Coordinates of C-alpha atoms in Angstrom, one line a residue:
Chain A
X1 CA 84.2 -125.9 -228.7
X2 CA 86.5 -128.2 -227.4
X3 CA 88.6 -128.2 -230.3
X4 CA 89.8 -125.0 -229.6
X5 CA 92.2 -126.7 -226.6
X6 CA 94.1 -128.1 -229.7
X7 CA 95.7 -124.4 -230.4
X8 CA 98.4 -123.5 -228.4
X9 CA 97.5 -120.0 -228.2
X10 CA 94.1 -121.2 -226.6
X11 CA 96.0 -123.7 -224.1
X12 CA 98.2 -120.3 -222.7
X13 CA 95.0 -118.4 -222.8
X14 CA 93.7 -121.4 -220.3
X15 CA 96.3 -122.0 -218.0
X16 CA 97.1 -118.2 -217.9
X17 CA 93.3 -117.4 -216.9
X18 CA 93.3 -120.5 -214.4
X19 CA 96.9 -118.8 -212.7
X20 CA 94.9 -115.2 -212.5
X21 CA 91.8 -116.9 -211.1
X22 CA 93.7 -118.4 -208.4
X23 CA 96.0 -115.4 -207.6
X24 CA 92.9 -113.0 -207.8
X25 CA 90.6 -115.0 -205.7
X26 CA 93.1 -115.2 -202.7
X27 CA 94.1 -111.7 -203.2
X28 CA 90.8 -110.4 -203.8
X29 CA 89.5 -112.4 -200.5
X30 CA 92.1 -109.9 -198.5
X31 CA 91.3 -106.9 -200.3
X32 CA 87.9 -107.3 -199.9
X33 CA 87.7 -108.2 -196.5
X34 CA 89.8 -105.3 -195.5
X35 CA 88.0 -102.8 -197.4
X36 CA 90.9 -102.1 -200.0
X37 CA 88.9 -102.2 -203.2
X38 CA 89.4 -98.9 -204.1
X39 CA 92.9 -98.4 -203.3
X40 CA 93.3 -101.3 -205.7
X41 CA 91.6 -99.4 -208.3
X42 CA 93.9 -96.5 -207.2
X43 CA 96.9 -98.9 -208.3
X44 CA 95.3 -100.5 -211.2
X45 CA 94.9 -96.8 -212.7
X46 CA 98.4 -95.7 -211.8
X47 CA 100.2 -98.4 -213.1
X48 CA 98.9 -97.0 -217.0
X49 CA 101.1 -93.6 -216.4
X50 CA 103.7 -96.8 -216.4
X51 CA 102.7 -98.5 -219.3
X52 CA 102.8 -95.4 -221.6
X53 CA 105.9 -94.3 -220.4
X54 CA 107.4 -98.0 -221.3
X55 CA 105.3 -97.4 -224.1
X56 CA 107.0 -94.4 -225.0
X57 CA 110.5 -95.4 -224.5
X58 CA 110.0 -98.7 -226.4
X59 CA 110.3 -101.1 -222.8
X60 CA 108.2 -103.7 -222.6
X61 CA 104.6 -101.8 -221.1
X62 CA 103.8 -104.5 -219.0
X63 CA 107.4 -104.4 -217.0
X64 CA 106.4 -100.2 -216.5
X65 CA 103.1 -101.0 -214.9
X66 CA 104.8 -103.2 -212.6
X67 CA 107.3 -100.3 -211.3
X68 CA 104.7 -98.0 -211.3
X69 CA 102.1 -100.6 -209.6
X70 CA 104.4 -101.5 -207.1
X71 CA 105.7 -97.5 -205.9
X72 CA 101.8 -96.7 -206.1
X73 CA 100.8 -99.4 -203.9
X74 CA 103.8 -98.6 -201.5
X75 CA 103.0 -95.2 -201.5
X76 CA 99.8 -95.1 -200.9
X77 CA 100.2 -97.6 -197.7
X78 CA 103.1 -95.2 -196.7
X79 CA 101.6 -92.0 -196.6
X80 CA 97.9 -92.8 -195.4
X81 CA 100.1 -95.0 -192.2
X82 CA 101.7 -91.3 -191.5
X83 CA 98.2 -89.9 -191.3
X84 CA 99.7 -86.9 -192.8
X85 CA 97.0 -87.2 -195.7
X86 CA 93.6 -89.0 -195.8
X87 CA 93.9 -92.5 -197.8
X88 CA 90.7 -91.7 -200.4
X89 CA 92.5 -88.4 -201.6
X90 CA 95.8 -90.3 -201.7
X91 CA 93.9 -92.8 -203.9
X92 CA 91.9 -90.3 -206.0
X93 CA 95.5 -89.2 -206.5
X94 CA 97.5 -91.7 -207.8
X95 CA 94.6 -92.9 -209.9
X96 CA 94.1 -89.8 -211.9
X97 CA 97.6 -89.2 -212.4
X98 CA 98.6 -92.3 -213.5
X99 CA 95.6 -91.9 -215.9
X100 CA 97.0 -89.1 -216.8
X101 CA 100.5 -89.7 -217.4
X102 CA 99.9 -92.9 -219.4
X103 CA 97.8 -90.9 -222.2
X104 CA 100.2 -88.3 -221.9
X105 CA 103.0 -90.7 -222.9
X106 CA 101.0 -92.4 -225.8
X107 CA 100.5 -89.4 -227.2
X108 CA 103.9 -88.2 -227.3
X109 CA 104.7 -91.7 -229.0
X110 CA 105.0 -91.2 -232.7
X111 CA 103.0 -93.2 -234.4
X112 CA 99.7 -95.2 -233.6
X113 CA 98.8 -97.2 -230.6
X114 CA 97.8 -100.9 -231.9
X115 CA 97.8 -102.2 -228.6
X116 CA 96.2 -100.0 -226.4
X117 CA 92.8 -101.4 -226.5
X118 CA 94.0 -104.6 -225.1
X119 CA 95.7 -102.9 -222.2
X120 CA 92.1 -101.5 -221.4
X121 CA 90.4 -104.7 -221.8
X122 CA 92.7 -107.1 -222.0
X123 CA 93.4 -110.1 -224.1
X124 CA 94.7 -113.1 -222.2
X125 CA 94.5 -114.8 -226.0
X126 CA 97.9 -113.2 -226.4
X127 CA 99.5 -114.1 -223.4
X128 CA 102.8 -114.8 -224.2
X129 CA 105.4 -117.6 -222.5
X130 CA 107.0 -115.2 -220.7
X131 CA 104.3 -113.5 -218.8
X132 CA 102.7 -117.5 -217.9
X133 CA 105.8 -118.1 -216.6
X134 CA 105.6 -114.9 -214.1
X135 CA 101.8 -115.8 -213.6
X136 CA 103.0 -119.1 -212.2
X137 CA 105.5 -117.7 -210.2
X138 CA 103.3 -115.1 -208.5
X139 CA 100.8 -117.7 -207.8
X140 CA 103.2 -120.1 -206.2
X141 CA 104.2 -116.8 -204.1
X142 CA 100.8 -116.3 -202.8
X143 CA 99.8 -119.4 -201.9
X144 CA 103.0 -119.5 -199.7
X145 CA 102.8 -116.7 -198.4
X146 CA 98.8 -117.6 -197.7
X147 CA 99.7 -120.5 -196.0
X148 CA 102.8 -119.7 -194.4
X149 CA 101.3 -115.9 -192.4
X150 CA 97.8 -116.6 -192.4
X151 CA 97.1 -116.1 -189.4
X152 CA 99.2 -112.8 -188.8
X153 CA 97.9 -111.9 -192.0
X154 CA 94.3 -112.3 -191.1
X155 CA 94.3 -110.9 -187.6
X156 CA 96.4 -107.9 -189.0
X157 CA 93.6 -107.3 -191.4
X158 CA 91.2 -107.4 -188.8
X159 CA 92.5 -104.9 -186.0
X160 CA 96.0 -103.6 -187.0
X161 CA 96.0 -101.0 -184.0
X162 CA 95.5 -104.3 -181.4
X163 CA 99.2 -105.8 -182.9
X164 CA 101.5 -102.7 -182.8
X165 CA 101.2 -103.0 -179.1
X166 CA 103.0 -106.7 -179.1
X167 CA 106.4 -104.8 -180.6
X168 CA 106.4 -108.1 -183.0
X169 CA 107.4 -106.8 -186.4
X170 CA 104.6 -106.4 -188.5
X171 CA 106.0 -104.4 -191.3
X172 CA 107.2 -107.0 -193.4
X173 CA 103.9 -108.7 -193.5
X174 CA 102.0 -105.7 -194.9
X175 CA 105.0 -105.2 -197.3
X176 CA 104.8 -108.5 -198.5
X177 CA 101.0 -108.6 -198.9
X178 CA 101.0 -104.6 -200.5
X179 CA 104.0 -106.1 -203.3
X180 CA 101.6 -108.9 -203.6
X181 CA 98.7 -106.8 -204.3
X182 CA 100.3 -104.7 -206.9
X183 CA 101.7 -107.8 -209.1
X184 CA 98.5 -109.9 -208.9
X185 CA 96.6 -106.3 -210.3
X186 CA 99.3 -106.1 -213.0
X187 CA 99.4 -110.0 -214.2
X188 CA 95.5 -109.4 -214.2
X189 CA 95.5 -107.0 -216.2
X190 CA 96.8 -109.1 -219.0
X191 CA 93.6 -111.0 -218.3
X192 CA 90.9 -108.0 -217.5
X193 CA 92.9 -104.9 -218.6
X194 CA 92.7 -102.1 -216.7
X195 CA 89.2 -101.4 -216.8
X196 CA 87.7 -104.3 -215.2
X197 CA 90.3 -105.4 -213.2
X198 CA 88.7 -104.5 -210.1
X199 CA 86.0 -106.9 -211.0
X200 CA 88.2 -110.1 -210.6
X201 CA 89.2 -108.7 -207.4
X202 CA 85.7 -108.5 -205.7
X203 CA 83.0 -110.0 -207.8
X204 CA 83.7 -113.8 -206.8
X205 CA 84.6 -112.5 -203.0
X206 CA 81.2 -110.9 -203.2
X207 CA 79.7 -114.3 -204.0
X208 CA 81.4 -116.1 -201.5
X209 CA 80.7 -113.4 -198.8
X210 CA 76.9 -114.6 -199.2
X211 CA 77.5 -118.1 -198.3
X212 CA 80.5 -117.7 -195.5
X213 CA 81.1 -115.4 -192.7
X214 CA 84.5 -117.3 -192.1
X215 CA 87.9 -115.7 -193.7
X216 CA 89.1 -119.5 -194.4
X217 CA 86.0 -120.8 -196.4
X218 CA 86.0 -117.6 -198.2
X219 CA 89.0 -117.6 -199.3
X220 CA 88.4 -120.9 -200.8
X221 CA 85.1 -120.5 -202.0
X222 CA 86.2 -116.9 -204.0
X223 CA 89.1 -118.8 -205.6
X224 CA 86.4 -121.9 -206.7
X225 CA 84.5 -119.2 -208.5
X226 CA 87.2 -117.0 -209.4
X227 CA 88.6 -120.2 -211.6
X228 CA 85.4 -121.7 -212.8
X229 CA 84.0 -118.6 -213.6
X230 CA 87.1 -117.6 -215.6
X231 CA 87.0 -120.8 -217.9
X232 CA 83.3 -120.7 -218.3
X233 CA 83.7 -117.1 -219.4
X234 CA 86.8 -117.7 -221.9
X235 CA 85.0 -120.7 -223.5
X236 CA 82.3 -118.9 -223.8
X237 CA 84.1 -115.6 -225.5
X238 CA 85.3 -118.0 -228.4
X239 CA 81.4 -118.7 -229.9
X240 CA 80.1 -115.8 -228.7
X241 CA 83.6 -113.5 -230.6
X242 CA 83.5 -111.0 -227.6
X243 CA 86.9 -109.9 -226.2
X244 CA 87.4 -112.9 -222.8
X245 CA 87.9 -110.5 -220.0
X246 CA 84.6 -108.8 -220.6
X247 CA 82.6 -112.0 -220.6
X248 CA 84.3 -113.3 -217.5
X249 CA 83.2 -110.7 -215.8
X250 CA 79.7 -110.9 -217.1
X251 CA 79.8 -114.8 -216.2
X252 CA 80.5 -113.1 -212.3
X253 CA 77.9 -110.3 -212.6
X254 CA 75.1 -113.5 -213.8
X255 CA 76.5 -116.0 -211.0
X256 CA 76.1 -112.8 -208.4
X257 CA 72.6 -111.5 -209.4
X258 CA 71.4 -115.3 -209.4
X259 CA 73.1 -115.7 -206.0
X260 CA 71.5 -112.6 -204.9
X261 CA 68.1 -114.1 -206.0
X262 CA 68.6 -117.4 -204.1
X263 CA 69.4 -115.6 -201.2
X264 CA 66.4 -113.9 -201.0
X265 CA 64.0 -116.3 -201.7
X266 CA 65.5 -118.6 -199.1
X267 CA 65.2 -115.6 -196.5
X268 CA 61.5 -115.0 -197.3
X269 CA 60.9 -118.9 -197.4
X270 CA 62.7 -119.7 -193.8
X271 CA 60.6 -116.7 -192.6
X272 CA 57.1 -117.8 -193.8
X273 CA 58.1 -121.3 -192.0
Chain B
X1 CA 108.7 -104.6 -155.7
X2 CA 109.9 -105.4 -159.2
X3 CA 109.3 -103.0 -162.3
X4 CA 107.8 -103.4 -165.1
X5 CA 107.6 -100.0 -167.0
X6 CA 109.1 -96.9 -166.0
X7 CA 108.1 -93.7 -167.8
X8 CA 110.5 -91.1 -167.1
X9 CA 109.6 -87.5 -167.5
X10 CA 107.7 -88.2 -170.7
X11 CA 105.7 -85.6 -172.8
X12 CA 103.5 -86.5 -175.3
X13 CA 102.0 -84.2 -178.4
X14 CA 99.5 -84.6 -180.9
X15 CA 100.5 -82.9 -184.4
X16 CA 103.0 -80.2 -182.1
X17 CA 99.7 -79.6 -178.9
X18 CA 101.0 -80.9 -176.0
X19 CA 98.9 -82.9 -174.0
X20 CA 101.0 -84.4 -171.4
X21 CA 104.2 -83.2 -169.9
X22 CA 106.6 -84.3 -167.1
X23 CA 105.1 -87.6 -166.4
X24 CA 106.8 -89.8 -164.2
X25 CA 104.6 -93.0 -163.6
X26 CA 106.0 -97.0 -162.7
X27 CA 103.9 -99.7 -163.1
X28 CA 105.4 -102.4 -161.2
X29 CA 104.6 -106.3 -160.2
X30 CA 100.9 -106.5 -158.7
X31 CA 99.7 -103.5 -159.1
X32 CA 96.2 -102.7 -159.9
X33 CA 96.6 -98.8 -160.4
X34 CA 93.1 -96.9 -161.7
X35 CA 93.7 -93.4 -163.8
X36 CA 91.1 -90.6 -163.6
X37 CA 91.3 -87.2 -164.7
X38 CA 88.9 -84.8 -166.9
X39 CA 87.9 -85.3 -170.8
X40 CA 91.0 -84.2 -173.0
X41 CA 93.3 -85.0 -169.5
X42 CA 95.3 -87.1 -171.5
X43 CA 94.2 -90.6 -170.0
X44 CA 93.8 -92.2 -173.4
X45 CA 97.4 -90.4 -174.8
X46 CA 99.2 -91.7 -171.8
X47 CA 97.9 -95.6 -172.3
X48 CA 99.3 -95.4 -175.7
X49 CA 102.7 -93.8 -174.8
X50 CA 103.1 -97.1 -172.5
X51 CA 101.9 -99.0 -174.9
X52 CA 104.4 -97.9 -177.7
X53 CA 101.6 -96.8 -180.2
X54 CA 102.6 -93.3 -179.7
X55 CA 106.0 -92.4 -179.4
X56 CA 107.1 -89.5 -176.4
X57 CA 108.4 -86.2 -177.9
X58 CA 110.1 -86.4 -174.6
X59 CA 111.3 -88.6 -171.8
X60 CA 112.0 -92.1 -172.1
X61 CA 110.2 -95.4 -171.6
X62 CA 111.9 -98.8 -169.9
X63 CA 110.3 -101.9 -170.5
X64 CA 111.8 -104.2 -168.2
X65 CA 112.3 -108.2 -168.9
X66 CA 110.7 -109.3 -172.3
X67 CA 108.6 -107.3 -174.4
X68 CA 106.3 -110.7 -175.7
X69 CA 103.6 -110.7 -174.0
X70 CA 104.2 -107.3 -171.9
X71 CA 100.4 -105.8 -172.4
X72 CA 97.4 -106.9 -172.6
X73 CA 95.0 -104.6 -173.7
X74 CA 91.3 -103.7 -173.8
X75 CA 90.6 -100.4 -175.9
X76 CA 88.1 -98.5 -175.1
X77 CA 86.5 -98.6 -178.3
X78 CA 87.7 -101.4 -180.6
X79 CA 88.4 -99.3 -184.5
X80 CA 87.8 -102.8 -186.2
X81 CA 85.1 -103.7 -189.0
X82 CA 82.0 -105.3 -187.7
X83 CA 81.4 -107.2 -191.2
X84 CA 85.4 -108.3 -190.9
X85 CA 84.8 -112.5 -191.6
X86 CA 86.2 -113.2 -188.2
X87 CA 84.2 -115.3 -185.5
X88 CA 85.0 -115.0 -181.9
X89 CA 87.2 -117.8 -181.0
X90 CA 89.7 -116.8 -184.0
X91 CA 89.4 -113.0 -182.3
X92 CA 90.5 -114.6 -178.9
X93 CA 93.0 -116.6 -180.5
X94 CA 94.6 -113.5 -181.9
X95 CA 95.7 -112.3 -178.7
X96 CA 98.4 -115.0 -178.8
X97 CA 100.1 -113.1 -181.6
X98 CA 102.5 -111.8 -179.7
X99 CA 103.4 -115.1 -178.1
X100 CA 103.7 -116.7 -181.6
X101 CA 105.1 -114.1 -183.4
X102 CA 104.4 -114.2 -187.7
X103 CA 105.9 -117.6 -188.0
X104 CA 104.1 -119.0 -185.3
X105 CA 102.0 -122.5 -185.3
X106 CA 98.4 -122.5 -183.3
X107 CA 97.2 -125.7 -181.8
X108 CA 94.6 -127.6 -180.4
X109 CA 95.4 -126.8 -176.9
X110 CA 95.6 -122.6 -177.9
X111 CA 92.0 -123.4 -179.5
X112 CA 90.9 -125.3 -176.1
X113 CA 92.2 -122.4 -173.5
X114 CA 90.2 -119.4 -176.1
X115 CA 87.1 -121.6 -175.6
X116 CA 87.6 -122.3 -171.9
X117 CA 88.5 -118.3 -171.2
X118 CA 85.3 -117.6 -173.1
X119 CA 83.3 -120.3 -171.2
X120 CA 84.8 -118.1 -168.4
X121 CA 83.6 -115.1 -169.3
X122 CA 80.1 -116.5 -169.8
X123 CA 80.3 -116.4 -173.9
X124 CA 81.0 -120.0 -174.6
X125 CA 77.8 -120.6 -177.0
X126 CA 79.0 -117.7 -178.6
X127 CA 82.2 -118.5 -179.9
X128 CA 81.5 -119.8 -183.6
X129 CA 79.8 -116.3 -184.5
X130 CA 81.3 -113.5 -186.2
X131 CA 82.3 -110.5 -184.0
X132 CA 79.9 -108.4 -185.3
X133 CA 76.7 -110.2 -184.3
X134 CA 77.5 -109.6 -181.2
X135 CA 76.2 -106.8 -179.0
X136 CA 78.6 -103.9 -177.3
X137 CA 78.9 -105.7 -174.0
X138 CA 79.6 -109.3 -175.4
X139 CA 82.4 -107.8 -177.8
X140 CA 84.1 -105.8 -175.0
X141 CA 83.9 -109.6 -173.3
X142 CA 85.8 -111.1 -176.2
X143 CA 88.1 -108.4 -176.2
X144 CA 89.3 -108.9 -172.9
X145 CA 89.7 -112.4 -173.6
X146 CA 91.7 -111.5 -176.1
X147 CA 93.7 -109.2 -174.2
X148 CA 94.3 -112.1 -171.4
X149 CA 94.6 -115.4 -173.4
X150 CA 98.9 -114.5 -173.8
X151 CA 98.4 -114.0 -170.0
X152 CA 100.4 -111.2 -170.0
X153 CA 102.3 -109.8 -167.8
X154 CA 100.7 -106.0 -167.4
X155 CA 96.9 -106.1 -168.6
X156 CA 95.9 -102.2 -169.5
X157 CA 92.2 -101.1 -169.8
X158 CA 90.6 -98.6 -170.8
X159 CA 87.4 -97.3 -169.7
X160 CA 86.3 -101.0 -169.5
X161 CA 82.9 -100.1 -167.8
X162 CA 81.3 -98.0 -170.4
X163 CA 79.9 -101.1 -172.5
X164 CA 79.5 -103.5 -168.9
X165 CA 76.3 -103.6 -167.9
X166 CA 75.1 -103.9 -164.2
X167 CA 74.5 -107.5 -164.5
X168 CA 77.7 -108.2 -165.3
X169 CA 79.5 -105.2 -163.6
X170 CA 79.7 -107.3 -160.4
X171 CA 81.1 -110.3 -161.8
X172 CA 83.6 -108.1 -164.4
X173 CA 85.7 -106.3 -161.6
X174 CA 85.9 -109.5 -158.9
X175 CA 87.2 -111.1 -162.6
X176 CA 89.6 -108.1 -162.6
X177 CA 90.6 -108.9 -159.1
X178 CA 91.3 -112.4 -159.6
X179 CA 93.5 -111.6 -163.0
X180 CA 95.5 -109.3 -160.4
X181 CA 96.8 -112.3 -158.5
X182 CA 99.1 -113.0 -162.1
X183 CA 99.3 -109.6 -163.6
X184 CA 99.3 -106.2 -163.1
X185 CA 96.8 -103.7 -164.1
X186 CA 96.3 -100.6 -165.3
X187 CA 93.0 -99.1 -165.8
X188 CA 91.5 -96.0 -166.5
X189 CA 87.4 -95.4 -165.7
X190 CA 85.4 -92.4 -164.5
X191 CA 83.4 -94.6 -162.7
X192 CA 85.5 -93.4 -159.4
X193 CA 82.9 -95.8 -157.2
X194 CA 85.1 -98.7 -158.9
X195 CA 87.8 -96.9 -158.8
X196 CA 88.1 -96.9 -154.8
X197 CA 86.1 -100.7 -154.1
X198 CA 89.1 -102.3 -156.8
X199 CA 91.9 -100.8 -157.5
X200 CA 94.8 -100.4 -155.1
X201 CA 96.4 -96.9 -155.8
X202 CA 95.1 -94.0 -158.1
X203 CA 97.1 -91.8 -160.6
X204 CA 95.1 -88.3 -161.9
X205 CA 96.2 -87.3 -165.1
X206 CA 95.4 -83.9 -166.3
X207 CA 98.1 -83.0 -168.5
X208 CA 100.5 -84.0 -166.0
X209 CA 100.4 -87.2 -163.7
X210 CA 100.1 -87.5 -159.9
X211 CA 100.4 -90.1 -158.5
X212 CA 98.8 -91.3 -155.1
X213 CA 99.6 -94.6 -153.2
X214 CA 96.1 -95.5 -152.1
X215 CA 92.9 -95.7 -153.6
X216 CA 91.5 -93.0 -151.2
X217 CA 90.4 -89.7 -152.9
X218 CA 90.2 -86.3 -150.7
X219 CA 88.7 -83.3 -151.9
X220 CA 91.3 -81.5 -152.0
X221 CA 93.7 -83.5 -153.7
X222 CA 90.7 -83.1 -156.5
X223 CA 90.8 -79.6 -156.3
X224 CA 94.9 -79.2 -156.2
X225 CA 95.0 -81.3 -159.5
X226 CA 92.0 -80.0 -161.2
X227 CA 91.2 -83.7 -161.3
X228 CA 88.0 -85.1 -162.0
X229 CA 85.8 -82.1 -162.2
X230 CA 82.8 -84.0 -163.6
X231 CA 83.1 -86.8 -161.2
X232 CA 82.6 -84.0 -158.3
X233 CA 79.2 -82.6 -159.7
X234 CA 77.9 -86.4 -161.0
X235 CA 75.1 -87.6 -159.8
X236 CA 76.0 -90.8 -159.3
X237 CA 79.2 -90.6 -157.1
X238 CA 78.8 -93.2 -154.7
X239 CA 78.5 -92.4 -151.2
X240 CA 81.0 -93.8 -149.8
X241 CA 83.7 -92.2 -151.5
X242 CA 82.7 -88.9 -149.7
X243 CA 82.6 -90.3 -146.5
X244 CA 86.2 -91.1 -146.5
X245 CA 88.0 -87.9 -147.0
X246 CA 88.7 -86.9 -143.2
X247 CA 91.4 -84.2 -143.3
X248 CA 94.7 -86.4 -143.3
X249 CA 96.7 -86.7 -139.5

């Protein structure tokens, strides 16, 4: 199996999938602890009405899901602040219409659409230069900006209302960590595709969340399993000839369920003592 | 005596329904001011017009002298996850946000004076475990300690007895009165048997505020303002509060 690392294609594929796992797990550790998995999803779904229109102008798909990633994301957080609509409809919103906009597009576009498999699943096998380059980048971003607000960005996350009171400027912390959110869900995509995308973003945070009750350790702990889990998975798609981003996230779903297990065995077994 | 917030005639609305109008109210150095009035008054609306989370349709609001560390605050019910991976001593600690602003460092001695302030407090053994283990009263504990830790310079509460129990009562409003030798306070309670044994001057806010400079309550400043209806009929007013209200000389 280890062969494989002598293609170059396969060495992208790795470092690519080790610059997602990172970016996800620290991202993900923030989404899930403030209860924003499903406006991810909401993002994650809009940013396709980008890719087909790309798509159907002949841009590069990826570079429309980010614009359309990024002014979902902001626009979502924008309008559920105002309180002039409630954030699950926004959400339910953005995330059909998106949906509906990108078949929209590929169907206008003359011609079949080779491709548009992988944008649903994902194929980090064809990751290209470029797009490790911008993985790198965005995962140098986040851990700076991790270590540089954590703990605004943390209590923030916790009790927004309490902060407005201290008139300390916490807008650009939410914008940073909402632009943030939106790239990490497109560069994952390369990975996951649209579909599972979500389950990079909360699977390993799950896992964690059964061992630590501390925002720190889970944030390491989610990125541990985020990036083992990833190579396990995408060694393990190359025997097995199933598409990578699938069997990470069956790799998760089998570390979770045995977690789950352990956990309550332990319980009944500290109990009987 | 020096000011510290002046709200000059300020109205407040909630999606166009007015709920407060022509409110003139200073908080100024040392002063430990409690705020009754009926449900729906507007007691809650005014706290967060002085606190800047809801802006006046109306009026204006001066904050004198820095605005770091101006308010300290204890909501009356805290809109936070209880499974949020926080423990207590990082909840205290985030008091000091406004001190520190975003680029701030945190260090040993911030760490030491959460854990001494919930020593304090009587929480100490609790302060590794997550917030939401804990039970009503204990929270409402850490939350003042979070409100306090930035020692700021106003400390606002609101409805702070509802989650004290009697044990503690006692030992939470001589706390109180000890914080009020280094900051003002502001709080609002329908418990008007605290209200008069703690606080040094009373505001009613029903839609408007009046203001009165003593903690003494007549009947008939209740029934001019429409004040405190339910306090009048509750079982529970103490005693004392009634015996006070000779007719004024």
């Amino acid at each position: 199996m280890f062969e494989l690392l002598n293609y170059t294609f396969f060495q992208n594929a790795l470092i690519g999938t080790l610059l997602i796992g990172i970016s996800c797990g620290l991202i993900g550790t923030y989404i899930v602890a403030k209860r924003m998995v499903f406006i991810s999803g909401g993002i994650t779904h809009a940013s396709f009405g980008g890719l087909g229109l790309a798509y159907f102008l002949g841009f590069s798909p990826l570079w429309g899901a980010t614009v359309f990633a990024l002014v979902a994301a902001f626009c979502i957080s924008y309008l559920a602040n105002n309180k002039r609509f409630r954030e699950d409809s926004l959400i339910g919103i953005f995330w059909s219409a998106g949906m509906a906009l990108g078949v929209l597009f590929i169907y206008l576009t003359p011609g079949y659409a080779p491709n548009l498999l992988s944008y649903l699943f994902g194929n980090i096998l064809t990751v290209t230069g470029g797009q490790l380059i911008a993985s790198a980048l965005l995962c140098g971003m986040i851990i700076l900006f991790f270590s540089r607000f954590y703990r605004p960005l943390f209590y923030l996350a916790f009790d927004k209302d309490y902060y407005r009171i201290h008139f300390i400027p916490i807008a650009p912390i939410e914008w940073g960590i909402t632009a943030l959110i939106a790239l990490t869900i497109v560069l994952c995509m390369k990975l996951a595709g649209i579909i599972l995308v979500i389950s990079y973003l909360t699977m390993p945070q799950a896992i964690a969340g059964m061992f630590y009750k501390n925002f720190t350790r889970q944030l390491w702990c989610s990125t541990l399993i985020s990036c083992i889990g990833s190579i396990i998975g995408l060694f393990a798609s190359v025997p097995l000839n199933t598409p990578s981003g699938v069997t990470i996230v069956l790799v998760f779903l089998t570390v979770f369920i045995a977690c789950y297990i352990y956990k309550i065995v332990k319980t009944r077994s500290t109990r009987q003592k | 005596m020096e000011n510290i917030v002046e709200l000059k005639n300020i109205a407040a609305a909630y999606d166009g329904n007015t709920v407060l109008h022509d409110v003139n109210f200073t908080i100024r150095k040392d002063d430990f001011i409690g705020i009754i009035g009926p449900n729906g008054g507007g007691k809650t609306t005014l706290l967060k017009v002085i606190l800047g989370l809801l802006k006046p349709v109306a009026g204006e609001i001066i904050y004198h002298g820095s605005k770091h560390s101006l308010f300290g605050y204890l909501p009356q019910n805290s809109r936070f996850d209880a499974r949020f991976p926080i423990n207590v001593r990082e909840v205290v600690l985030s008091g000091l946000l406004s001190e520190k602003g975003i680029f701030g460092k945190y260090t040993r001695e911030d760490k030491n004076k959460a854990d001494e302030l919930l020593a304090t407090y009587g929480m100490g053994d609790f302060r590794e475990r997550p917030i939401g283990e804990l039970s009503g009263g204990q929270m409402q504990r850490v939350f003042l300690c979070r409100a306090i830790i930035s020692s700021p310079r106003v400390l606002i509460l609101d409805e702070p007895s509802t989650y004290v129990d009697a044990k503690f009562e006692q030992e939470f409003y001589s706390l109180l009165h000890d914080l009020n030798q280094r900051m003002s306070i502001v709080m609002v309670s329908h418990d008007l048997g605290t209200i008069c044994s703690y606080v040094k001057t009373i505001a009613c806010v029903n839609r408007t505020l009046h203001y009165h400079d003593s903690n003494l309550i007549t009947p008939e400043q209740l029934q001019l303002y429409n004040c405190p209806i339910e306090l009048l009929t509750h079982g529970t007013v103490p005693h004392r509060v009634l015996l006070k209200h000779e007719p004024k000389a």
